[in-house]
mmCIF file of C-alpha atoms (C1' of nucleotides) in Angstrom:
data_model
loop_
_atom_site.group_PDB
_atom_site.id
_atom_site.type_symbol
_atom_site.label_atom_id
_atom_site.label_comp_id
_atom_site.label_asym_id
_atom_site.label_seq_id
_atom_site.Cartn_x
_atom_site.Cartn_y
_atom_site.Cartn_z
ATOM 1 C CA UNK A 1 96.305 111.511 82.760
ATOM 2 C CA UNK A 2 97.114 109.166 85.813
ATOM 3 C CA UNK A 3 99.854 106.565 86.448
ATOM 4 C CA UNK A 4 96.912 104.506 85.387
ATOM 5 C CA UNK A 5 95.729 105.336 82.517
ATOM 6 C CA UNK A 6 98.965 105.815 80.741
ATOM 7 C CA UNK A 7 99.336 101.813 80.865
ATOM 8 C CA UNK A 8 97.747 99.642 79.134
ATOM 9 C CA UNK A 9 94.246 97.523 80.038
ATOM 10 C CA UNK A 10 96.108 94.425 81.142
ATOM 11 C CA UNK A 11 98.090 96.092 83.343
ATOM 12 C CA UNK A 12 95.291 98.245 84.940
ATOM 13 C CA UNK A 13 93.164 94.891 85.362
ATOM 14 C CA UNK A 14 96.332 93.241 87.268
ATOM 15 C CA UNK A 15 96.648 96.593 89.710
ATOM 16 C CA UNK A 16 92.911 96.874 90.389
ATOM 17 C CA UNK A 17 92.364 93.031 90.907
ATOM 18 C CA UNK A 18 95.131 92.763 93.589
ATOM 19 C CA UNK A 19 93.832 95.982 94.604
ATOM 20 C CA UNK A 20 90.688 94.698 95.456
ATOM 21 C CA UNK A 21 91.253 91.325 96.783
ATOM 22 C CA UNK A 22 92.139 92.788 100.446
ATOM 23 C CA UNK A 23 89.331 93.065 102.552
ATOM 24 C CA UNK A 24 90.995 96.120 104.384
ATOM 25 C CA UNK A 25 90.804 97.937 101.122
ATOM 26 C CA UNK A 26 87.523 97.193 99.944
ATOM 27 C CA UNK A 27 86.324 98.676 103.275
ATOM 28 C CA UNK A 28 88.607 101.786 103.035
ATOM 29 C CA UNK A 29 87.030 102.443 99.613
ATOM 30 C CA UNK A 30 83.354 101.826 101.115
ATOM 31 C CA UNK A 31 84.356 104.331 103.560
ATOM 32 C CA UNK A 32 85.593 107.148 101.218
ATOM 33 C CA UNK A 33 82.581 106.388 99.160
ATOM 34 C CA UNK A 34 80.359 107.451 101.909
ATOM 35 C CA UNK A 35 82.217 110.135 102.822
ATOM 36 C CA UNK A 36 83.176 111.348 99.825
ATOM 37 C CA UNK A 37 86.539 113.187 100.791
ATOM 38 C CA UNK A 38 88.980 111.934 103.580
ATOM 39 C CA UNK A 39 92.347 111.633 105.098
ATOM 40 C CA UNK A 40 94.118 109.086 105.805
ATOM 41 C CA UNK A 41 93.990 109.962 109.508
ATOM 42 C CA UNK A 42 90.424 110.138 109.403
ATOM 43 C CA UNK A 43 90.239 107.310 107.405
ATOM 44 C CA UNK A 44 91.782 105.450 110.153
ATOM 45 C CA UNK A 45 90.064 105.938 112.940
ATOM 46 C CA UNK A 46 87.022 104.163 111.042
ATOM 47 C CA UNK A 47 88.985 100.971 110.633
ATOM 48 C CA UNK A 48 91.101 98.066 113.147
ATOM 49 C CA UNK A 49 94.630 99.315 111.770
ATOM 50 C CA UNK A 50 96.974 102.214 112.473
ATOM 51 C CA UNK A 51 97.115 105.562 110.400
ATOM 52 C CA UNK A 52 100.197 104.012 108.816
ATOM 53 C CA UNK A 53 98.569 100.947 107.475
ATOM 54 C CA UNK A 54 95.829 103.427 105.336
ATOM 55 C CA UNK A 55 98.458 105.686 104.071
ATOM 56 C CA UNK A 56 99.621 102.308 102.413
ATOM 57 C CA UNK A 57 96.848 101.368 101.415
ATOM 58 C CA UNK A 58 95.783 104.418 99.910
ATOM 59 C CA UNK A 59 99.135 104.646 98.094
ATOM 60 C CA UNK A 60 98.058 101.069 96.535
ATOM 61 C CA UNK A 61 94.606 102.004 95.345
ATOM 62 C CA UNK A 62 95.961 105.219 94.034
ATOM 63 C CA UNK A 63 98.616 103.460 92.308
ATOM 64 C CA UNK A 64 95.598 101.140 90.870
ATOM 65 C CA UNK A 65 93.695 104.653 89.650
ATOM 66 C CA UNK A 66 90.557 103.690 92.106
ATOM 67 C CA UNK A 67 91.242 106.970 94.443
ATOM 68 C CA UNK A 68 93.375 110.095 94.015
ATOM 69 C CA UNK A 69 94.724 112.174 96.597
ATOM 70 C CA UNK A 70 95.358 115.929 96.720
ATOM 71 C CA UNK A 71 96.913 117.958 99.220
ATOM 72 C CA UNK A 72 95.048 120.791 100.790
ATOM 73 C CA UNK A 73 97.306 122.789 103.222
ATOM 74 C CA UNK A 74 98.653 120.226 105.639
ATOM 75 C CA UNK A 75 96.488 117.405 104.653
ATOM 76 C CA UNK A 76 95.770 115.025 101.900
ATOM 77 C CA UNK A 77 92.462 114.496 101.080
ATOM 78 C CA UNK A 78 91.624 111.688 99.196
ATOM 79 C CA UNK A 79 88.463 110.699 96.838
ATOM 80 C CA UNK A 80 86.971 107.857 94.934
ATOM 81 C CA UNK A 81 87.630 107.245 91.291
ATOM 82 C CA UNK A 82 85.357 104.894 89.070
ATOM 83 C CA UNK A 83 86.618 104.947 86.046
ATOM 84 C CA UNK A 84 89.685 102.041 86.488
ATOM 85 C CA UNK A 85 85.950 100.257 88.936
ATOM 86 C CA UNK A 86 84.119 100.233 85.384
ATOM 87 C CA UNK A 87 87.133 99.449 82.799
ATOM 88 C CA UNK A 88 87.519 96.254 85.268
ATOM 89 C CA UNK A 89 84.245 95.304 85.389
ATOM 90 C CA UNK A 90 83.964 95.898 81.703
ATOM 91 C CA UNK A 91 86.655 93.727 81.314
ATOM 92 C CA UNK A 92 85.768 90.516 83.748
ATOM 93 C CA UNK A 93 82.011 90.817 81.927
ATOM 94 C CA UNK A 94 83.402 90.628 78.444
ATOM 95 C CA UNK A 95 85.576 87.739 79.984
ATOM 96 C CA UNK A 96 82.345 86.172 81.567
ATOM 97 C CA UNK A 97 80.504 86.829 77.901
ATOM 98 C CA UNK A 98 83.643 84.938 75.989
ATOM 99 C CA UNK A 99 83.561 81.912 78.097
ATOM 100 C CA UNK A 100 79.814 81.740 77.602
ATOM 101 C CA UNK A 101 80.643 81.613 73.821
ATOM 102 C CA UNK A 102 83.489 78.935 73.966
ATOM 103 C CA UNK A 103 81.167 76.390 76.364
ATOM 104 C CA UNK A 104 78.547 77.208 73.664
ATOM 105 C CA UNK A 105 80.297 76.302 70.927
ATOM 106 C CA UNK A 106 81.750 73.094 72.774
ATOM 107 C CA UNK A 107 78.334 72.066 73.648
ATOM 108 C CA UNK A 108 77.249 72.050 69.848
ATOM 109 C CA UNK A 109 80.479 70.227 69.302
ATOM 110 C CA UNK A 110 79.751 67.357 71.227
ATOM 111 C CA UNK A 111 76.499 67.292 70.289
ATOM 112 C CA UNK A 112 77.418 66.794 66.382
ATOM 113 C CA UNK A 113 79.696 64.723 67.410
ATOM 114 C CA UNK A 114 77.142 62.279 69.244
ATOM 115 C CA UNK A 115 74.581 62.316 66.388
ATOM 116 C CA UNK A 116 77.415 61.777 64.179
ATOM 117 C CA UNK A 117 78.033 58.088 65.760
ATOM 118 C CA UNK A 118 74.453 57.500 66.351
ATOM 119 C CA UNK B 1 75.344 73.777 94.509
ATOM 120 C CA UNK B 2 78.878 74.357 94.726
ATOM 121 C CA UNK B 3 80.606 75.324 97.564
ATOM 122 C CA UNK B 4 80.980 78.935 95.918
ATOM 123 C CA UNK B 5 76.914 79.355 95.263
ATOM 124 C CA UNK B 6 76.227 78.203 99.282
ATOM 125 C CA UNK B 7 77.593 81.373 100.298
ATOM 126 C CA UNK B 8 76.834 84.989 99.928
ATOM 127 C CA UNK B 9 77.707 87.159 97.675
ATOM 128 C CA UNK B 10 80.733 89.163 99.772
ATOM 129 C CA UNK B 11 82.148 85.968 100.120
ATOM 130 C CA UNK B 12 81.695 85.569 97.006
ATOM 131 C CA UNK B 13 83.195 88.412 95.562
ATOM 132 C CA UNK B 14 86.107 88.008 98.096
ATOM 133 C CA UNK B 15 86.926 84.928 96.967
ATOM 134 C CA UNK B 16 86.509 85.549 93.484
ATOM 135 C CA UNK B 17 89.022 88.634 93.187
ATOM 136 C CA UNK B 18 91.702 87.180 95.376
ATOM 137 C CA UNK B 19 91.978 84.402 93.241
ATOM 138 C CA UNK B 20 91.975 86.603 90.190
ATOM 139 C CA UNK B 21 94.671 88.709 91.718
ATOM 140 C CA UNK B 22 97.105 86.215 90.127
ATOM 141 C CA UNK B 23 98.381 86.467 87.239
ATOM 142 C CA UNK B 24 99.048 82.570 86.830
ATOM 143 C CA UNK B 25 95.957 81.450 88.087
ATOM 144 C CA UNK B 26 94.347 84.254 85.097
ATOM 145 C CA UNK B 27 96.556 82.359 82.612
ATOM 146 C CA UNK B 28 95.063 79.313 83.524
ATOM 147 C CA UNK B 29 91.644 80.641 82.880
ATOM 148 C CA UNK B 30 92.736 81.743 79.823
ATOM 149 C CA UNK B 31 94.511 78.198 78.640
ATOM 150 C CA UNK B 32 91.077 76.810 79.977
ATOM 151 C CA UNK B 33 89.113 78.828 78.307
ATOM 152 C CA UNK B 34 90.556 77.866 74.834
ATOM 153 C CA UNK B 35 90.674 74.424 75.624
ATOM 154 C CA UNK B 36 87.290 73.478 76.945
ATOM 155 C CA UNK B 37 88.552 71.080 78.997
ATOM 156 C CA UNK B 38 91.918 70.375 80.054
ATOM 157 C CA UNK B 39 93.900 68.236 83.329
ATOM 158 C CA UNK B 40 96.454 69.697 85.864
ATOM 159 C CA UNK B 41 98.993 67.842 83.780
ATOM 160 C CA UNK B 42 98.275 69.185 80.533
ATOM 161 C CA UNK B 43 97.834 72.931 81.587
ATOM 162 C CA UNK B 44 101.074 72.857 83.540
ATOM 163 C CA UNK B 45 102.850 72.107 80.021
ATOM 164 C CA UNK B 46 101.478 75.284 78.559
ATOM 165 C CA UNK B 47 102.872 77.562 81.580
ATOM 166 C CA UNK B 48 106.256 77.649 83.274
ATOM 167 C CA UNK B 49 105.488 75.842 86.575
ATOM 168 C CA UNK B 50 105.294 72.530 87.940
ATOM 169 C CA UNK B 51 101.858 70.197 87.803
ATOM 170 C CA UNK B 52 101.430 70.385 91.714
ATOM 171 C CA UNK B 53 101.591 74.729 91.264
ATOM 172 C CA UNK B 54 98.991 74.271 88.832
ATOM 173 C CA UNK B 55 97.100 71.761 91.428
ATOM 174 C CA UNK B 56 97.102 74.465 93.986
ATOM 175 C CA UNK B 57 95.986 76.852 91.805
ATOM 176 C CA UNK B 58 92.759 75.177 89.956
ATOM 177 C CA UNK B 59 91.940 74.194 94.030
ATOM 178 C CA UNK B 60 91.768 78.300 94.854
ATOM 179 C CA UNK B 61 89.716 78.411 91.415
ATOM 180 C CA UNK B 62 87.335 75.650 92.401
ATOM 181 C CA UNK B 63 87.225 77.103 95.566
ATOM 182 C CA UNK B 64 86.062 80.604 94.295
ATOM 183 C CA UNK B 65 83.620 78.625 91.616
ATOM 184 C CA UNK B 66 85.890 79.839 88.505
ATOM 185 C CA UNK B 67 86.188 76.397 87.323
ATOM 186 C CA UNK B 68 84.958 73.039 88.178
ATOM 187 C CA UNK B 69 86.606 69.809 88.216
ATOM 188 C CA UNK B 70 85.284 66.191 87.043
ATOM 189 C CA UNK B 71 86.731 63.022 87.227
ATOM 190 C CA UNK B 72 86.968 60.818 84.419
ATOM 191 C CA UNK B 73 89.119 57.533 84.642
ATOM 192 C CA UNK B 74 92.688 57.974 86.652
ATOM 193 C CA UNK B 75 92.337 62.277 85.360
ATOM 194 C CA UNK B 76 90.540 65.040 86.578
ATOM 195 C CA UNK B 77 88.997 67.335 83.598
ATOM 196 C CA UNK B 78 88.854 71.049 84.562
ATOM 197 C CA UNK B 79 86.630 73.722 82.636
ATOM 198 C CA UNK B 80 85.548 76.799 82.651
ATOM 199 C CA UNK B 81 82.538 78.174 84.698
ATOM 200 C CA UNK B 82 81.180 81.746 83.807
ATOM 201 C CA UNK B 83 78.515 82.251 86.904
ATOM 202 C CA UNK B 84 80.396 83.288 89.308
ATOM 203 C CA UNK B 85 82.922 85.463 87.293
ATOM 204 C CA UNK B 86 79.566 87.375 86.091
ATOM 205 C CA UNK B 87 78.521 87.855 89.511
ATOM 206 C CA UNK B 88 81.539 89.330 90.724
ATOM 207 C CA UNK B 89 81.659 91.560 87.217
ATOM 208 C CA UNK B 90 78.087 92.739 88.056
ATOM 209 C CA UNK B 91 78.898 93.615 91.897
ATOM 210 C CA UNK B 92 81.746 96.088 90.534
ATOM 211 C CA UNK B 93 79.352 97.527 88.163
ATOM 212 C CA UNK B 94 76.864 98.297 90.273
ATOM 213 C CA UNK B 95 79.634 99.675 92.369
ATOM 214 C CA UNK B 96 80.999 101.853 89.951
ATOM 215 C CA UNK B 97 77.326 103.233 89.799
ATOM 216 C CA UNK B 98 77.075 103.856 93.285
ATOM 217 C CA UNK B 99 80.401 105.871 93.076
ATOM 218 C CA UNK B 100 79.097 108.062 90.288
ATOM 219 C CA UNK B 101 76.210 109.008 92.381
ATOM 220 C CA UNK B 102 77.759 109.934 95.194
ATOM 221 C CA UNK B 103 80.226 111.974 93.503
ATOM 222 C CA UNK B 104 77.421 113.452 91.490
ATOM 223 C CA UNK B 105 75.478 114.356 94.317
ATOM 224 C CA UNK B 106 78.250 115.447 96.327
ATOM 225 C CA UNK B 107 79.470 118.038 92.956
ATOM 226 C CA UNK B 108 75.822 118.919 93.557
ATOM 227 C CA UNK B 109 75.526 120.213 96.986
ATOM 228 C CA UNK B 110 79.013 122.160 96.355
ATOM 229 C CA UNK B 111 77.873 123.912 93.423
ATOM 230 C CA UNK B 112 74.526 124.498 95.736
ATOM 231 C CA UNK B 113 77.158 126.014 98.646
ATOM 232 C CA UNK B 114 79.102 128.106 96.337
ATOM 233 C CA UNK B 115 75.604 129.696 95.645
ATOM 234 C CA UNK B 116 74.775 130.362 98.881
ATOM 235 C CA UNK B 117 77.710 132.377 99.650
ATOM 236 C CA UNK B 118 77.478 133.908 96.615
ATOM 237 C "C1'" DT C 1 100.399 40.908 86.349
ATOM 238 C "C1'" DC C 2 103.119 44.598 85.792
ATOM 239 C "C1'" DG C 3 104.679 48.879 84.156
ATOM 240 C "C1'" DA C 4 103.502 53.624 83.119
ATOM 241 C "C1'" DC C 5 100.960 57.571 83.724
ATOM 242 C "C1'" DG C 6 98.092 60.875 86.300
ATOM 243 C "C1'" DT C 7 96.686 62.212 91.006
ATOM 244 C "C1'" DG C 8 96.968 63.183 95.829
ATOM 245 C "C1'" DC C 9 99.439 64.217 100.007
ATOM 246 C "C1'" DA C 10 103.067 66.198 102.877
ATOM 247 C "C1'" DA C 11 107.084 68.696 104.026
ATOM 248 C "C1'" DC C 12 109.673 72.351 102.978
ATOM 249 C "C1'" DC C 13 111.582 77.050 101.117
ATOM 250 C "C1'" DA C 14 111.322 81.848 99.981
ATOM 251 C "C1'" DT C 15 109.263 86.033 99.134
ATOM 252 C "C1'" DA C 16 105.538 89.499 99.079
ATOM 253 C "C1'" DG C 17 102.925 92.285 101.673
ATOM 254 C "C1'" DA C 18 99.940 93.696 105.661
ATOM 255 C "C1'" DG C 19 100.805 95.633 109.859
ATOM 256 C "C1'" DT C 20 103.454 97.992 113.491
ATOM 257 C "C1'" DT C 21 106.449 101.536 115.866
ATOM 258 C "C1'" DG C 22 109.437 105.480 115.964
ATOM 259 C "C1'" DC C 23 110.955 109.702 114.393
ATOM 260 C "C1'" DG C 24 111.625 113.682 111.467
ATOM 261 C "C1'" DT C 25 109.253 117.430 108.867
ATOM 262 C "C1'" DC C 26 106.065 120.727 107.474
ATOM 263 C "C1'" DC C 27 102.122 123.690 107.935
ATOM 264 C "C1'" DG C 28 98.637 126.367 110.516
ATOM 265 C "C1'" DA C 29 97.029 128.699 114.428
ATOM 266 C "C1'" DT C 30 97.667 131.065 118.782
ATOM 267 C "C1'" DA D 1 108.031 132.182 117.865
ATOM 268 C "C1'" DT D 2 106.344 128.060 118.887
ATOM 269 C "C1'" DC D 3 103.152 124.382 119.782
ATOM 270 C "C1'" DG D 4 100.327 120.802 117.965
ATOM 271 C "C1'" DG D 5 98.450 118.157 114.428
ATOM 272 C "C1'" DA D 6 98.987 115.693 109.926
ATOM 273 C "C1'" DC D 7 102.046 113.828 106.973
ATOM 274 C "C1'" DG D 8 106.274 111.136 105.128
ATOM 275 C "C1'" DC D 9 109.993 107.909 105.666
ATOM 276 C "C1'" DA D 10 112.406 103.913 107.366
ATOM 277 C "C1'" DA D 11 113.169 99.733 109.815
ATOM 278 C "C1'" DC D 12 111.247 95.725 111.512
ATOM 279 C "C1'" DT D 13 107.980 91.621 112.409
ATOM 280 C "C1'" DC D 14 105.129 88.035 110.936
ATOM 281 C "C1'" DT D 15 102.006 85.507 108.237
ATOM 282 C "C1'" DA D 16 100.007 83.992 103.814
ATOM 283 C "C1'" DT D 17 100.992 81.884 99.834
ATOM 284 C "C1'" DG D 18 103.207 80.720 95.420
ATOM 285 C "C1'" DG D 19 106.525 77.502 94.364
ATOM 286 C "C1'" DT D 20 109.273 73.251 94.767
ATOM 287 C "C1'" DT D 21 110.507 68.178 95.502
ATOM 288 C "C1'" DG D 22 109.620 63.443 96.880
ATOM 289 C "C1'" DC D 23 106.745 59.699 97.414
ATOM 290 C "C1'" DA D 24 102.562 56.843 97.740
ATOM 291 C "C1'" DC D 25 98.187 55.438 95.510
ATOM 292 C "C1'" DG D 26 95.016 54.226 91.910
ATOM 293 C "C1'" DT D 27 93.956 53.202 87.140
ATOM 294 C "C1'" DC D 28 94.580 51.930 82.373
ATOM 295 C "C1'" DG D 29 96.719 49.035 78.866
ATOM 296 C "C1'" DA D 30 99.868 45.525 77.211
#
DNA sequence: TCGACGTGCAACCATAGAGTTGCGTCCGAT
DNA sequence: ATCGGACGCAACTCTATGGTTGCACGTCGA
């Protein structure tokens, strides 16, 4: 069990989200995608920032249960993780689906409402 | 076609997470959501900020196409818009997918290796 | 017409965080 | 034993942005 999954779904959707939202990351994780396993050293020489700026990065998305690290002699090698990907899109769909509903049922509202003055 | 649905979808989905990332601007959605329709004046009540913090923040959500604001008289009524949050819940799906395959694929070929060597 | 209410605009403050550099440490190979 | 490569830690800079306050403008109602 992760840092991640031992907290509840609101947190996990916060961490993930903010996760996400920087570009730097979201090309880091298209990276280790592709390649499967990395290091942050590797991982750097792929991308516009220094070694440094990955290893905080990766810390981040770790921290947000999209990658986990483990250390094989003296590296780190880092993977992708999809479950916390799918719980958050899970989430923002049923989100999507529930606002759907409530526009609905607003709709039909006003609707009644308008044949109701004639 | 909003300013959001001119664009493609990384934008999109750029847009769309950052301005999830926080967790007022998610409370919003949420006050909004139950409401149907509320003003910058009347949502800033509900949450423990001032009206112009609550301006800024339905501006990022136009911005990413989360809501959309009309006006009516001397207000402006704010709602709810599902499209683009659906998008961006699809993108992280199919995402999540892609991730599965390539770790599938990748358990593959070292189950394959550890064959080979016997 | 005039007051009150809701917006819009601008200046300003403070903090989070993305990025850097420098250095110490640990592990593996020669 | 020791050299080099990969990592970890700490200090520092700088910008983006969430938040505030103050004021001007437009609109509705009395």
């Amino acid at each position: 069990m992760t840092a991640e999954e031992r907290r509840g779904p609101a947190e996990g959707v916060d961490s993930v989200l903010s996760a996400l939202a920087d570009p730097t990351r979201r090309q880091l994780l298209d990276l280790l995608a592709a390649q499967g396993e990395a290091t942050a050293t590797t991982l750097a020489e792929g991308l516009p920032v220094s070694r440094q700026a990955v290893v905080k990065h990766l810390a981040v998305l770790e921290a947000a249960g999209l990658v986990s690290g483990a250390r094989v002699g003296r590296e780190v090698r880092y993977a992708v993780r999809p479950a916390a990907l799918d719980a958050t899109a899970r989430w923002m769909s049923s989100l999507a689906v529930e606002w759907d509903r409530r526009l609905a049922m607003i709709k039909r509202l006003a609707e009644a409402a308008e044949r109701e003055e004639g």
